Short mmCIF file of C-alpha atoms and ligand atoms in Angstrom, two decimals:
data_model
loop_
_atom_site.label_atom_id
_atom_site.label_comp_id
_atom_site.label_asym_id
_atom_site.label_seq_id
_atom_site.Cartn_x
_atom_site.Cartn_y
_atom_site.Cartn_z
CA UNK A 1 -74.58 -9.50 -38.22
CA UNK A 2 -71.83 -7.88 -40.26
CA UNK A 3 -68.53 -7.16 -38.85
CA UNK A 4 -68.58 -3.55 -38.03
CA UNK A 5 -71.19 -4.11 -35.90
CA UNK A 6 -69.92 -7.41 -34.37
CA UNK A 7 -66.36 -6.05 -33.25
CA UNK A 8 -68.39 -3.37 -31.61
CA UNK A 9 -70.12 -5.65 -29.94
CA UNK A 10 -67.24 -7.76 -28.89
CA UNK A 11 -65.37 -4.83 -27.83
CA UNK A 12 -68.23 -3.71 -25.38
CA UNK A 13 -68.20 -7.64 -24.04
CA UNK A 14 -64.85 -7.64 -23.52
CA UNK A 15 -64.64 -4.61 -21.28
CA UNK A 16 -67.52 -5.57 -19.07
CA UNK A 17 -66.29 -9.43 -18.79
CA UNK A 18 -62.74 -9.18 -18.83
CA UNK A 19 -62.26 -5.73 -17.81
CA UNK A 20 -60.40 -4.94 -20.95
CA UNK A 21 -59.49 -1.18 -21.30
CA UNK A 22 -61.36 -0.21 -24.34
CA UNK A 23 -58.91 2.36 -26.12
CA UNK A 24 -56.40 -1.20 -25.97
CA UNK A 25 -58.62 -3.61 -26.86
CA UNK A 26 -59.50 -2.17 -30.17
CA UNK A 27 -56.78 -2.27 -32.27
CA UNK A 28 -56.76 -6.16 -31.86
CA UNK A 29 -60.73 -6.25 -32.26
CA UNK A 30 -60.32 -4.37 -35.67
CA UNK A 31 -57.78 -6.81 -36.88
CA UNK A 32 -59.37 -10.16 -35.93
CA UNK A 33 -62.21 -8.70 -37.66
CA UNK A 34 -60.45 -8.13 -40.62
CA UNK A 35 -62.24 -4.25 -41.01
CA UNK A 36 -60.89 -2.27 -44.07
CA UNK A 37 -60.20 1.56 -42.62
CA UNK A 38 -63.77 2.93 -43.53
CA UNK A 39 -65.39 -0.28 -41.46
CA UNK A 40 -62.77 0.42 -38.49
CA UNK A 41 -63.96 4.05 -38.20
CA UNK A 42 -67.05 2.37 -37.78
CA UNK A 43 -66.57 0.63 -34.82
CA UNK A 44 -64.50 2.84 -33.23
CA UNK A 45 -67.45 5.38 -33.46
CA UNK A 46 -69.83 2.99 -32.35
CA UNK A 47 -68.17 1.58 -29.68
CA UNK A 48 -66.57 4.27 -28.13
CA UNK A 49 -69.68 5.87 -28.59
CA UNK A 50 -71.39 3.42 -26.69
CA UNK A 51 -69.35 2.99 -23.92
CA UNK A 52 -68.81 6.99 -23.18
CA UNK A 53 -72.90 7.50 -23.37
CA UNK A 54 -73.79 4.21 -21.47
CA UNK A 55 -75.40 6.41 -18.32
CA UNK A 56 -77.51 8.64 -21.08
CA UNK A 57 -78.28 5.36 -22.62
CA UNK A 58 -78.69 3.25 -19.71
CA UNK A 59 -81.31 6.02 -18.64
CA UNK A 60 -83.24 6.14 -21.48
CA UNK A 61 -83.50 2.71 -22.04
CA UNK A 62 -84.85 2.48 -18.65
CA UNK A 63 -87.31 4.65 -19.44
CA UNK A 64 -88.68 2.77 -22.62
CA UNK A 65 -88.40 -1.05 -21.56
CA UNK A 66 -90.97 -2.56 -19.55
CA UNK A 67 -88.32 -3.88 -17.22
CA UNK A 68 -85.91 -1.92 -14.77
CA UNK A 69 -81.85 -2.64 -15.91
CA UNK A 70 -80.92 -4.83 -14.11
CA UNK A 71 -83.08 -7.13 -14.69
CA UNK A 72 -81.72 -7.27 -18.65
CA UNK A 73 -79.02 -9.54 -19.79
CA UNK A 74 -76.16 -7.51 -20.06
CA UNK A 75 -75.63 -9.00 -22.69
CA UNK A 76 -78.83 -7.78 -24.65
CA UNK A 77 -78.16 -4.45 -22.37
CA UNK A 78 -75.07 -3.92 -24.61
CA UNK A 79 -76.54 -4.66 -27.73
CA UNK A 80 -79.73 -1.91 -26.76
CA UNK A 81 -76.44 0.55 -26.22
CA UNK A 82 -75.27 0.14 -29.52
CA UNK A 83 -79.08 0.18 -31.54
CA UNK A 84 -79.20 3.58 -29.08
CA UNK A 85 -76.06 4.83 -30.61
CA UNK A 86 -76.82 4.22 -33.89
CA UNK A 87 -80.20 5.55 -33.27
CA UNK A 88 -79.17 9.08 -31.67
CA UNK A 89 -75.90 9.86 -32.70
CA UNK A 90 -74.57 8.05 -35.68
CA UNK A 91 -75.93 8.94 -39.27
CA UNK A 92 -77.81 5.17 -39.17
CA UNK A 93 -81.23 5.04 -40.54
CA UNK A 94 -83.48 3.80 -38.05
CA UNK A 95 -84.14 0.40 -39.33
CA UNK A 96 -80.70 -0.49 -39.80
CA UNK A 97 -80.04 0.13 -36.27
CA UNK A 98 -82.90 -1.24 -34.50
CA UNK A 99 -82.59 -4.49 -36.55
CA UNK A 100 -79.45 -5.30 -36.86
CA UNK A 101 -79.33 -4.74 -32.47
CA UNK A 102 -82.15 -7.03 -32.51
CA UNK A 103 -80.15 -9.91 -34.87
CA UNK A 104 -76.79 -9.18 -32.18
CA UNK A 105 -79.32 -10.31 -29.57
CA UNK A 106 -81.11 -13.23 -30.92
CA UNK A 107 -79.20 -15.63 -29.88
CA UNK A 108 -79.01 -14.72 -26.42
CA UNK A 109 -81.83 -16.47 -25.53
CA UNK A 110 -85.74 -17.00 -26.45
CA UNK A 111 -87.40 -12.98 -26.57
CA UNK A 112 -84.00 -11.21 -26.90
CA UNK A 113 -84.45 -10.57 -30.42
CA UNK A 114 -88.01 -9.16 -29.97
CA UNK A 115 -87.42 -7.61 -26.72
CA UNK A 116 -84.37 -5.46 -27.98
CA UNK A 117 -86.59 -4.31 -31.10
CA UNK A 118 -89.58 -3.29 -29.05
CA UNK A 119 -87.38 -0.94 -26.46
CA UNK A 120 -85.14 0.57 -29.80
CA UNK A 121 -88.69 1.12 -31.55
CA UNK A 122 -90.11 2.82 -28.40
CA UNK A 123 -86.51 4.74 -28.47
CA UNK A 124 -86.44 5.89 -32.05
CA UNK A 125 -89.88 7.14 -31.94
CA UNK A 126 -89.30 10.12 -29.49
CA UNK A 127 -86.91 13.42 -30.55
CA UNK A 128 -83.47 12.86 -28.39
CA UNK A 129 -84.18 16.16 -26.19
CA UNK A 130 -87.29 14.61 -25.23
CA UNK A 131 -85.80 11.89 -23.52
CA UNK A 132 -82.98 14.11 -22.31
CA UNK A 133 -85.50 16.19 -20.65
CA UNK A 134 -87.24 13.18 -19.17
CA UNK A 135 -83.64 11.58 -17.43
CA UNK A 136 -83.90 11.34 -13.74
CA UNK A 137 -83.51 13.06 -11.34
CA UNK A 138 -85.39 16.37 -12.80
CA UNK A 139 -83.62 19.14 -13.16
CA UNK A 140 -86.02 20.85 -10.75
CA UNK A 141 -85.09 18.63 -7.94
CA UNK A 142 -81.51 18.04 -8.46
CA UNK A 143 -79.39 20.28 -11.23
CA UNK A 144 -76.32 18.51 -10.52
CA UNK A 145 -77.52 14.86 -10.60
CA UNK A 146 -79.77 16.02 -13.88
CA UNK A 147 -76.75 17.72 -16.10
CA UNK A 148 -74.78 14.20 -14.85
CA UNK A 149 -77.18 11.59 -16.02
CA UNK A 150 -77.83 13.69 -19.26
CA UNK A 151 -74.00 14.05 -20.14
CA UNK A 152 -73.32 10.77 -19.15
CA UNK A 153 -70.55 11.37 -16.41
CA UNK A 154 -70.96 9.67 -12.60
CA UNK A 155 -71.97 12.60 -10.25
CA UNK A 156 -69.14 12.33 -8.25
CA UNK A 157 -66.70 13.05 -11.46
CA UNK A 158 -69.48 15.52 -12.63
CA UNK A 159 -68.93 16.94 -8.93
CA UNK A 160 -65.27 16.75 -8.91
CA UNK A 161 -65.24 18.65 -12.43
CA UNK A 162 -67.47 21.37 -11.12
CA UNK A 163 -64.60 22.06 -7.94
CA UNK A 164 -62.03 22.35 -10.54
CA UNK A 165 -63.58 24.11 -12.68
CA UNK A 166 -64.87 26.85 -10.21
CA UNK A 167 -61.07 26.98 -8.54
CA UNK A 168 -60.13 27.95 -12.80
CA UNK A 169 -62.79 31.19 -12.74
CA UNK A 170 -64.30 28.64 -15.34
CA UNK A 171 -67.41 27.99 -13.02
CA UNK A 172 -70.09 28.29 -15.72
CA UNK A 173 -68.44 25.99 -18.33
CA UNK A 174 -69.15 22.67 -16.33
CA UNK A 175 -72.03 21.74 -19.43
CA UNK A 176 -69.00 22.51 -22.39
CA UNK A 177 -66.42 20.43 -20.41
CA UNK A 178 -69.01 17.39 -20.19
CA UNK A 179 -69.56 17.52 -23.56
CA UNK A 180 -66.12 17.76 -24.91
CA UNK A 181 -65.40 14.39 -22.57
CA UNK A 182 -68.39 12.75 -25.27
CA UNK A 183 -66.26 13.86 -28.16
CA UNK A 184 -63.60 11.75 -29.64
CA UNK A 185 -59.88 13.52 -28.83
CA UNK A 186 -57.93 14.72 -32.17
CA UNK A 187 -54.69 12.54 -33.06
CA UNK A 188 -51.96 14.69 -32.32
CA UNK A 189 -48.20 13.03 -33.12
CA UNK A 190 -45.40 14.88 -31.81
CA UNK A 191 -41.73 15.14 -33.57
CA UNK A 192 -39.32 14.50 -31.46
CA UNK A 193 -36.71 17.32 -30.99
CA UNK A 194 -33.39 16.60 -33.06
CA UNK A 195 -35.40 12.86 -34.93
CA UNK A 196 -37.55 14.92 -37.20
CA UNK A 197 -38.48 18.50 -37.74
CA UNK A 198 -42.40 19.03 -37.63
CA UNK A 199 -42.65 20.27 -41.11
CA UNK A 200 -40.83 17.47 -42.06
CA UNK A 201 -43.78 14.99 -40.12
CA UNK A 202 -46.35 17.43 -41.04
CA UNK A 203 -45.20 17.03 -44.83
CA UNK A 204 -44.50 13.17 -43.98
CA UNK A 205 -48.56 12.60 -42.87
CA UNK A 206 -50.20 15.48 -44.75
CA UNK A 207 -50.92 16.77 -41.17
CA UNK A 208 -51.79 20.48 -39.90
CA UNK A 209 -49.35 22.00 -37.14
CA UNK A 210 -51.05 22.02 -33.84
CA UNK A 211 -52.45 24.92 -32.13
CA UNK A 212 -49.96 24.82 -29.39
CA UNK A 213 -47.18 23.18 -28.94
CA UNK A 214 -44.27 23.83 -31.12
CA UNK A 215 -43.63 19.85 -31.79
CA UNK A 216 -47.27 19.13 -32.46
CA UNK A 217 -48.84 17.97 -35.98
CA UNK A 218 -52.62 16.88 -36.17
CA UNK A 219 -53.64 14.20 -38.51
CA UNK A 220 -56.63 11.80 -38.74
CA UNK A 221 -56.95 8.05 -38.88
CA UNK A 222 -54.50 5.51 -37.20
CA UNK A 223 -51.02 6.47 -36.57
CA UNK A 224 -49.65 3.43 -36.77
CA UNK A 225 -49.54 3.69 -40.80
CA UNK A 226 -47.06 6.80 -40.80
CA UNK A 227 -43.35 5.53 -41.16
CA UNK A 228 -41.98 8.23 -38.95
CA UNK A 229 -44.42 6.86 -36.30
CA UNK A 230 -43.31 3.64 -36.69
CA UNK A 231 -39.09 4.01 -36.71
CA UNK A 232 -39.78 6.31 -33.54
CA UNK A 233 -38.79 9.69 -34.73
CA UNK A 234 -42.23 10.28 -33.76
CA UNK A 235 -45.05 9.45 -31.58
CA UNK A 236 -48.41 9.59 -30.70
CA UNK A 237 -48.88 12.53 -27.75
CA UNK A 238 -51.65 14.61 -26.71
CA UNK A 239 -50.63 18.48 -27.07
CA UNK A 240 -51.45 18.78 -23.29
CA UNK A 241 -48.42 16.54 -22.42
CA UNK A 242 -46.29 17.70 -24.83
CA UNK A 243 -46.69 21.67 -23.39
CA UNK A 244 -46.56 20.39 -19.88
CA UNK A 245 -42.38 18.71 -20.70
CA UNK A 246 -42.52 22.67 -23.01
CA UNK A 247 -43.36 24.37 -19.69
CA UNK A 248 -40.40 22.30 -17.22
CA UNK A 249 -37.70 23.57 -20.04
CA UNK A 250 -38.56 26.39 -20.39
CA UNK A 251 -38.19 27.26 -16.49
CA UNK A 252 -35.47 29.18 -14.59
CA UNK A 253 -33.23 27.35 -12.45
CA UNK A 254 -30.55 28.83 -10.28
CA UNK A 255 -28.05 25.92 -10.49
CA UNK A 256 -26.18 23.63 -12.88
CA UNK A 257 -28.52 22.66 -15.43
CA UNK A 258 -26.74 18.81 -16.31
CA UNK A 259 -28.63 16.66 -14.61
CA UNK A 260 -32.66 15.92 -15.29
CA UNK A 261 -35.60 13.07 -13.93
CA UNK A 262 -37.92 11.49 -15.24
CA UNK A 263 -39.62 10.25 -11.82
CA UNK A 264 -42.95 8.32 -13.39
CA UNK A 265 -41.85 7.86 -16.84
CA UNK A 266 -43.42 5.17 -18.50
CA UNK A 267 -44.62 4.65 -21.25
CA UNK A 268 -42.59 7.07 -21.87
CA UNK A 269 -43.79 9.76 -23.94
CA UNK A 270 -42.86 12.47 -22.38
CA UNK A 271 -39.53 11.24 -21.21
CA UNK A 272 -38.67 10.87 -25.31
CA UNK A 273 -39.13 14.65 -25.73
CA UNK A 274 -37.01 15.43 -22.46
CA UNK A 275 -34.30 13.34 -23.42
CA UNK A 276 -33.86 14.99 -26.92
CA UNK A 277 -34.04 18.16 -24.98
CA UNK A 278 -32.00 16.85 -22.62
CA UNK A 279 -29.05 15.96 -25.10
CA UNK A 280 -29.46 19.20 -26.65
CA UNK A 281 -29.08 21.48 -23.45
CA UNK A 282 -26.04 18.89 -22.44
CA UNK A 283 -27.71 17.96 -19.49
CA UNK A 284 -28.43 13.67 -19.02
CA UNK A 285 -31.77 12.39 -18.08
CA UNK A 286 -32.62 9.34 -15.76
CA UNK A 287 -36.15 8.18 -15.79
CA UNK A 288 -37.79 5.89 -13.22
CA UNK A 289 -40.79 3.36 -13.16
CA UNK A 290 -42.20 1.15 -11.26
CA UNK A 291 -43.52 -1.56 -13.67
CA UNK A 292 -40.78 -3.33 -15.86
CA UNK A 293 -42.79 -3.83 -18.74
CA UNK A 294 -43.79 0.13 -19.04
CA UNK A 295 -39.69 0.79 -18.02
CA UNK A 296 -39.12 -1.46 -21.37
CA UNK A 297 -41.82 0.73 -23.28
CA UNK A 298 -39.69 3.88 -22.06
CA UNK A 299 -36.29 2.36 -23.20
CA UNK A 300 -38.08 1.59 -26.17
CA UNK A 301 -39.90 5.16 -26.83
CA UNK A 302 -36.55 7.09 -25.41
CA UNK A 303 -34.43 5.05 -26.60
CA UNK A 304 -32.15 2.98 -24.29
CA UNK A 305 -29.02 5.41 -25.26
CA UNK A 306 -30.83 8.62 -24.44
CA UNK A 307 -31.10 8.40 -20.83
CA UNK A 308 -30.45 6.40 -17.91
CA UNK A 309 -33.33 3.83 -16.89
CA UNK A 310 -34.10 2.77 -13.30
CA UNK A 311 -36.77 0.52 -12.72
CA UNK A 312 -38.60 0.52 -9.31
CA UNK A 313 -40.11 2.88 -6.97
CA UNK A 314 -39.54 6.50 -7.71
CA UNK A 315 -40.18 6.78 -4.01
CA UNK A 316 -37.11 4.73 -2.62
CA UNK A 317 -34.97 3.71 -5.93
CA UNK A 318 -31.47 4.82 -5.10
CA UNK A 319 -31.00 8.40 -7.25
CA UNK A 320 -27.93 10.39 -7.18
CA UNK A 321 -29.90 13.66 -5.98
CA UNK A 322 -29.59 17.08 -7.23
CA UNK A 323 -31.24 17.21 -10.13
CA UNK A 324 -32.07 20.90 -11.41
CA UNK A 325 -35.37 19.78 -13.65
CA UNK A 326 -37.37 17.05 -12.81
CA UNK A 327 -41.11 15.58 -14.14
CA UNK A 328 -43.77 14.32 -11.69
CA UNK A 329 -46.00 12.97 -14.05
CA UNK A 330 -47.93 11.03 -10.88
CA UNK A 331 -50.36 8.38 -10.95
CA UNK A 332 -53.78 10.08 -10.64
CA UNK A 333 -57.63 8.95 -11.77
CA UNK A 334 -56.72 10.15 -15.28
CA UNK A 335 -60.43 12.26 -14.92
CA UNK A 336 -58.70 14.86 -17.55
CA UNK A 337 -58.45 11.80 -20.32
CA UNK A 338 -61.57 10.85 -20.29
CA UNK A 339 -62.56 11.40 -24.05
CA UNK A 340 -59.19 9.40 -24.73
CA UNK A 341 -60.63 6.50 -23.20
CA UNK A 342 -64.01 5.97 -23.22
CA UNK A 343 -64.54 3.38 -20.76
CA UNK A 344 -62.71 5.42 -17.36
CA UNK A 345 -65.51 6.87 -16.00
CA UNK A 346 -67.13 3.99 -15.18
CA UNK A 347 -64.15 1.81 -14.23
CA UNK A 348 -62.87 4.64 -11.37
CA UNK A 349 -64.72 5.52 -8.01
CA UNK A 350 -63.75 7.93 -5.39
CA UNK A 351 -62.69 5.05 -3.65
CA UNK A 352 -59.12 5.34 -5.89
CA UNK A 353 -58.52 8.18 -4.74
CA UNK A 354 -56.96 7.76 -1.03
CA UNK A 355 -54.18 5.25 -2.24
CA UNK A 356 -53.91 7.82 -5.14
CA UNK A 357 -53.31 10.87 -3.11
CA UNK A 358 -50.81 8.99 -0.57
CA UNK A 359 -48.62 7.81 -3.52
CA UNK A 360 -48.55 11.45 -4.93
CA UNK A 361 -48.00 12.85 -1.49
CA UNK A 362 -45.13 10.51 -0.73
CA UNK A 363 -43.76 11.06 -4.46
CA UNK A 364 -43.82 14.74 -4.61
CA UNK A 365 -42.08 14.65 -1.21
CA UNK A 366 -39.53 12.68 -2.73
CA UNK A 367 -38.53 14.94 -5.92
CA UNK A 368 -38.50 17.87 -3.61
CA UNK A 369 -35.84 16.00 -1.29
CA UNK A 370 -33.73 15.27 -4.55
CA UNK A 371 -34.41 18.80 -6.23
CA UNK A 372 -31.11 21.05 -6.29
CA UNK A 373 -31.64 24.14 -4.35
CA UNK A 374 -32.33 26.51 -7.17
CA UNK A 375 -33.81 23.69 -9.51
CA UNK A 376 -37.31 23.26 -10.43
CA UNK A 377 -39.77 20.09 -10.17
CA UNK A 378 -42.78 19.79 -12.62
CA UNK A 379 -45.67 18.76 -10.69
CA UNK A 380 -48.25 17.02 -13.83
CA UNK A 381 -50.95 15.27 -13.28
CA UNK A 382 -53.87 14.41 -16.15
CA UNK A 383 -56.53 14.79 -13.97
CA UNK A 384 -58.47 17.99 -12.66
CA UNK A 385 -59.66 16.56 -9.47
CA UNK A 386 -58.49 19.19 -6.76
CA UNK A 387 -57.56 16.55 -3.98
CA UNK A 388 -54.90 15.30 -6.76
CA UNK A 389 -53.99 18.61 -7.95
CA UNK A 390 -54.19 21.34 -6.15
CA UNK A 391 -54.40 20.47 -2.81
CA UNK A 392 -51.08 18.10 -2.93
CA UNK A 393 -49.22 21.35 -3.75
CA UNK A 394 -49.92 23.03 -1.15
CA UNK A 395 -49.46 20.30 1.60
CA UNK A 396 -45.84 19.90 -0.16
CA UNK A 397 -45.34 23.62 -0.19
CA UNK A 398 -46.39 23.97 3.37
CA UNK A 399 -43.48 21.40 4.45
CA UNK A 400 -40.55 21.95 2.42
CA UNK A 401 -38.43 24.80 1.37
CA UNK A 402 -40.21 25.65 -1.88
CA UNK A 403 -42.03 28.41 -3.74
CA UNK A 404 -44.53 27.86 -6.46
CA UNK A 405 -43.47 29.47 -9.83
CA UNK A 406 -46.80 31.00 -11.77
CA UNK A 407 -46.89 28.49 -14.08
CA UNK A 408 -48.52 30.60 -16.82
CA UNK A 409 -45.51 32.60 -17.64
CA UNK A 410 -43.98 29.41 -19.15
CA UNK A 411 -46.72 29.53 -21.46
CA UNK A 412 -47.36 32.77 -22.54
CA UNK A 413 -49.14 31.34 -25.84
CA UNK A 414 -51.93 29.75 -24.22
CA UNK A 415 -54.38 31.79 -22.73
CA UNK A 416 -57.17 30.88 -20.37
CA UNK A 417 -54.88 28.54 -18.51
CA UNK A 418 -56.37 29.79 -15.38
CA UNK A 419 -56.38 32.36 -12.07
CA UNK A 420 -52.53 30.98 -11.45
CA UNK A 421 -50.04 30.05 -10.27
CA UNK A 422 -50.66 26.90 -11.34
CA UNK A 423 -51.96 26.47 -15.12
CA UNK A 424 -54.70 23.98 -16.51
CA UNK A 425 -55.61 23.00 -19.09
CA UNK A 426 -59.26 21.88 -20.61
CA UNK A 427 -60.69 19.62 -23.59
CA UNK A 428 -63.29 22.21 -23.88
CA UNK A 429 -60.84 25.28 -24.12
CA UNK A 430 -57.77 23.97 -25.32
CA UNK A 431 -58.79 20.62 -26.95
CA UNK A 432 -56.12 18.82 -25.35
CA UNK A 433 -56.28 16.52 -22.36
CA UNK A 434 -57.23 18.03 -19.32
CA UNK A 435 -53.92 18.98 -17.83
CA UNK A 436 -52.47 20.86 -14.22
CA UNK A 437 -49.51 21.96 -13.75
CA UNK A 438 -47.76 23.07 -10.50
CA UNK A 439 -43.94 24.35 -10.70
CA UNK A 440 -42.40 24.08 -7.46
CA UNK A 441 -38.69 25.91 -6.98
CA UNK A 442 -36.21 24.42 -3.92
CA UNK A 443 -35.32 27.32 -2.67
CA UNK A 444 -32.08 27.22 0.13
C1 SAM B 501 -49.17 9.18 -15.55
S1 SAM B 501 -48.17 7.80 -15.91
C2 SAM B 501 -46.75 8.57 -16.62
C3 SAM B 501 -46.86 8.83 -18.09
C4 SAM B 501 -45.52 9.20 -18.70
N1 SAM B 501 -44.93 10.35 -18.07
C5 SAM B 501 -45.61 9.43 -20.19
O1 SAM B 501 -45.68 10.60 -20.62
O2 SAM B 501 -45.59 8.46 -20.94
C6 SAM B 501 -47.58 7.33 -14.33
C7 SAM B 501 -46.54 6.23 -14.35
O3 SAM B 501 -46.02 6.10 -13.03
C8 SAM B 501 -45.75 4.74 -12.78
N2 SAM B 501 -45.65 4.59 -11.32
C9 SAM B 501 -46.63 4.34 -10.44
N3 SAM B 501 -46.14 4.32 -9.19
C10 SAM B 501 -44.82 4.55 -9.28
C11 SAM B 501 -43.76 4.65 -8.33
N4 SAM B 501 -44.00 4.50 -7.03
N5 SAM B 501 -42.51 4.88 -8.78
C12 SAM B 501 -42.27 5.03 -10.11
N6 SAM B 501 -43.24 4.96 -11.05
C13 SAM B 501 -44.50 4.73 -10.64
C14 SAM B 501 -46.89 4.02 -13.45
O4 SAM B 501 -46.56 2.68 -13.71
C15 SAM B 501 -47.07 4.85 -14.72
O5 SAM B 501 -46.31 4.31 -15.76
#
């Protein structure tokens, strides 16, 4: 089998045995492998194709092998994935796909080989929308379920989608949003205020300025080879993120404006903007987080000088208090980054989201207690889902002394953000992450 196809293969492997996280497994996958750039593109398609359409796959394999799923070898079930891939959304002529599946399979025991060429035959033979159509549960019976299975999402994320969407007056857009999570997200780098200019980065990578953010350049292919990536001036950062730390600077506060937090900061990408904001405003930033090794990622993306790193639990660390701007970036499901990493869907369940909601309860409690009266605290999470979003604003705002700032005025460029006050952001409308935003002012 030739490499392309084999680091797909292992990559698919290693998330279902080892419970790798695909988007961090690759890079290593594409240099054991040894891929030259056109090759790596390769895989990346493939597998990331794979993994995001395993439910449309998954059906429709069901529906053309003689067996039901889970009574396949998952390891033959993987290699089906990628012949279906190939077969339905790569520009792979048929043969190609169907036999090179069948040679990833052969050695997985006596019949693999044939069996995997006999379901990807059956497969290629019928137009895509045919077996679309033919996905269970019918439309008919179950609209919901049906648009689900078809897009590949779990209900209950196609479910949670549909809430947040409908709370956005975006109701009817739940079949564009599903879609965009199949498509691969653009690169966006940002240049980090006072390091490097964004003509100079856009000049630098023979990028295009991005469609929203002020700091944003697009560019295509890894990151990793631009020098300004690499010395730090700067990074990797969807434009969502970078207009959510936009949006918390741009914000009135009533109060001295010196002293700023970072309360969930690592890796750290946001808190690098904030601190060169930060320095420029002459205000000083302190970011918290939990995990030492993401603290060391922050002191590494910041850089150690720019602010002042705590490491521990946002919720109890010892922090001076009144702070006029701070970031709640919170731990959530992550259901807005889906396209970013292809393997989520399948690795959350609603059963995250209790613990979830509790720490972002407890959390946003906590920046409100060490807000200044006057100052403002970004509440950010990358994920739609209203009992993370929406619905821990307003338990915080019916408890403390706090209004909620319409969020949209921060960000007058960017229409279609939503009803208000808080703004969101979509992969389908925006093509950036799929972002909320709640500003919350301490008010005496
Ligand atoms: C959504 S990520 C933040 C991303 C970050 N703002 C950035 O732009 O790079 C949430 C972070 O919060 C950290 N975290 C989780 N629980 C925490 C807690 N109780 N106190 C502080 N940090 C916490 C996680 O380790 C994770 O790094």
């Amino acid at each position: 089998v030739d490499r392309p196809r084999r680091a797909a293969y292992d990559l698919l492997r290693t998330v279902a045995d080892d419970g790798a996280y695909a988007n961090l497994a690759l890079p290593d996958l594409l240099s054991r492998h040894g891929l030259s750039e056109r090759d790596a593109a390769f895989t990346t398609e493939l597998g990331f194709g794979a993994l995001r359409l395993r439910g449309r796959y998954d059906a429709i394999i069901a529906l053309c092998a003689s067996r039901p799923l889970d009574r396949i070898d998952p390891r033959v079930l993987d290699a089906l994935r990628l012949g279906a891939h190939q077969i339905l959304a790569m520009n792979v002529p048929d043969y190609a796909a169907v036999s090179s599946s069948a040679d990833l399979a052969r050695r997985l025991g006596p019949g693999a080989a044939g069996f995997v060429n006999a379901v990807l035959r059956r497969l290629a033979a019928t137009p895509q929308q045919e077996w679309l159509d033919a996905i269970p549960p019918p439309a008919p019976d179950d609209p919901l379920g049906h648009q689900c299975a078809a897009a590949s999402h779990p209900r209950w994320i196609g479910s949670a989608l549909a809430d947040a969407l409908a709370l956005a007056d975006a109701g009817g857009e739940l079949a564009e949003l599903l879609a965009a999570d199949n498509d691969a997200a653009p690169v966006s780098l940002v240049a980090r205020p006072g390091r490097i200019s964004p003509t100079e980065l856009a000049d630098a990578t023979g990028g295009t300025p991005g469609r929203w953010s002020p700091w944003a350049v697009g560019v295509s292919g890894d990151p990793g080879r631009f020098t300004a990536v690499r010395d730090g001036r700067a990074g990797v950062q969807d434009e969502g993120s970078q207009l959510m730390v936009l949006a918390l600077s741009r914000a009135e506060v009533d109060c001295g404006d010196t002293s700023w937090l970072d309360m969930c900061a690592g890796p750290g990408g946001k808190a690098a903007v904030l601190a060169a904001l930060a320095r420029q405003q002459g205000a000083e930033l302190t970011a918290v987080e939990l995990h030492p090794h993401r603290a060391r990622l922050v002191a590494r993306t910041a850089g150690s000088e720019e602010l002042r790193l705590v490491v521990g639990d946002a919720r109890e660390a010892p922090l001076s208090g009144g702070y006029s701007r701070i970031l709640l970036d919170a731990p959530c499901t992550g259901l807005g980054a889906i396209r970013r990493r292809p393997d989520l869907r399948w690795r959350r369940t609603p059963a995250d989201l209790p613990a979830l909601r509790g720490l972002q309860r407890d959390l946003l409690q906590r920046a409100l207690a060490l807000t200044a009266v006057g100052g403002v605290v970004a509440y950010v999470t990358c994920s739609p889902h209203v009992a993370e979003s929406d619905d821990i604003v307003a338990e915080a705002t019916r408890h403390a002394a706090v209004e909620q700032v319409d969020a949209r005025g921060l960000l007058p460029e960017v229409p279609g953000t939503g009803p208000g006050p808080a703004v969101r952001l979509w992969p389908h409308r925006h093509d950036t992450d799929g972002m909320y935003l709640a500003l919350l002012r301490r008010v005496a």
